[in-house]
Amino acid sequence: LSLGGTMELLDHLRNVELFKGLTDDELSEICKLCNSRQLKVGEELITEGDIGKEFYLITEGSVKVVVGTSQPTPRTVIHMGEGQLIGEMALIDQGRRSATVRAIQDPTRVQIIQNDDFQDLCERNTNVGYVVMRNMAADLSFKLRHLNLIKNS
């Protein structure tokens, strides 16, 4: 990444909920793990059922998340755009992808972070691991409460 690109990426990382509470030095370490990829409209980033070995930050454009791609009528569950993470649950369980993700805007650019690289960083700097896992737990807690409110209303 160029210096300008690094500063721009740092700005993106500062606005990611999962990374809230990290210092600029810690975010710079995450920048070093990022590899950029550009997608064209319709191009798949993630395929439902694949094993999750990385997660993605959308830095430009947007994607749609589609479930049931092996069914006769797959459905789009959400559109995601700049500043949003995709596939971060793989950090926890390295499980199979629960949806297919396709670019819906030209260009769509993502930063790819390999789980193994990110976990190595968390072992070297335990504060990064602590903050990220705390943020992930808070997000999961919020989603579960929201889901329970919907079910019980």
PDB file of C-alpha atoms in Angstrom, residues 51-55 87-95 97 115 119 136:
ATOM      1  CA  ILE A  51     -14.747 -22.796   4.924  1.00  0.00           C
ATOM      2  CA  GLY A  52     -14.051 -19.310   6.319  1.00  0.00           C
ATOM      3  CA  LYS A  53     -10.312 -18.594   6.380  1.00  0.00           C
ATOM      4  CA  GLU A  54     -10.441 -14.812   6.076  1.00  0.00           C
ATOM      5  CA  PHE A  55     -12.666 -11.835   6.668  1.00  0.00           C
ATOM      6  CA  GLY A  87     -17.113 -13.011   7.405  1.00  0.00           C
ATOM      7  CA  GLU A  88     -15.681 -11.971  10.763  1.00  0.00           C
ATOM      8  CA  MET A  89     -17.472 -14.838  12.551  1.00  0.00           C
ATOM      9  CA  ALA A  90     -14.887 -17.120  10.947  1.00  0.00           C
ATOM     10  CA  LEU A  91     -12.415 -15.610  13.428  1.00  0.00           C
ATOM     11  CA  ILE A  92     -14.223 -17.524  16.138  1.00  0.00           C
ATOM     12  CA  ASP A  93     -15.206 -20.839  14.602  1.00  0.00           C
ATOM     13  CA  GLN A  94     -13.570 -21.181  11.150  1.00  0.00           C
ATOM     14  CA  GLY A  95     -16.981 -22.562  10.201  1.00  0.00           C
ATOM     15  CA  ARG A  97     -19.925 -19.661   5.199  1.00  0.00           C
ATOM     16  CA  ASN A 115      -7.673 -15.296  10.050  1.00  0.00           C
ATOM     17  CA  GLN A 119      -4.783 -14.408  15.265  1.00  0.00           C
ATOM     18  CA  MET A 136     -17.548  -9.074  18.932  1.00  0.00           C
TER      19      MET A 136
END
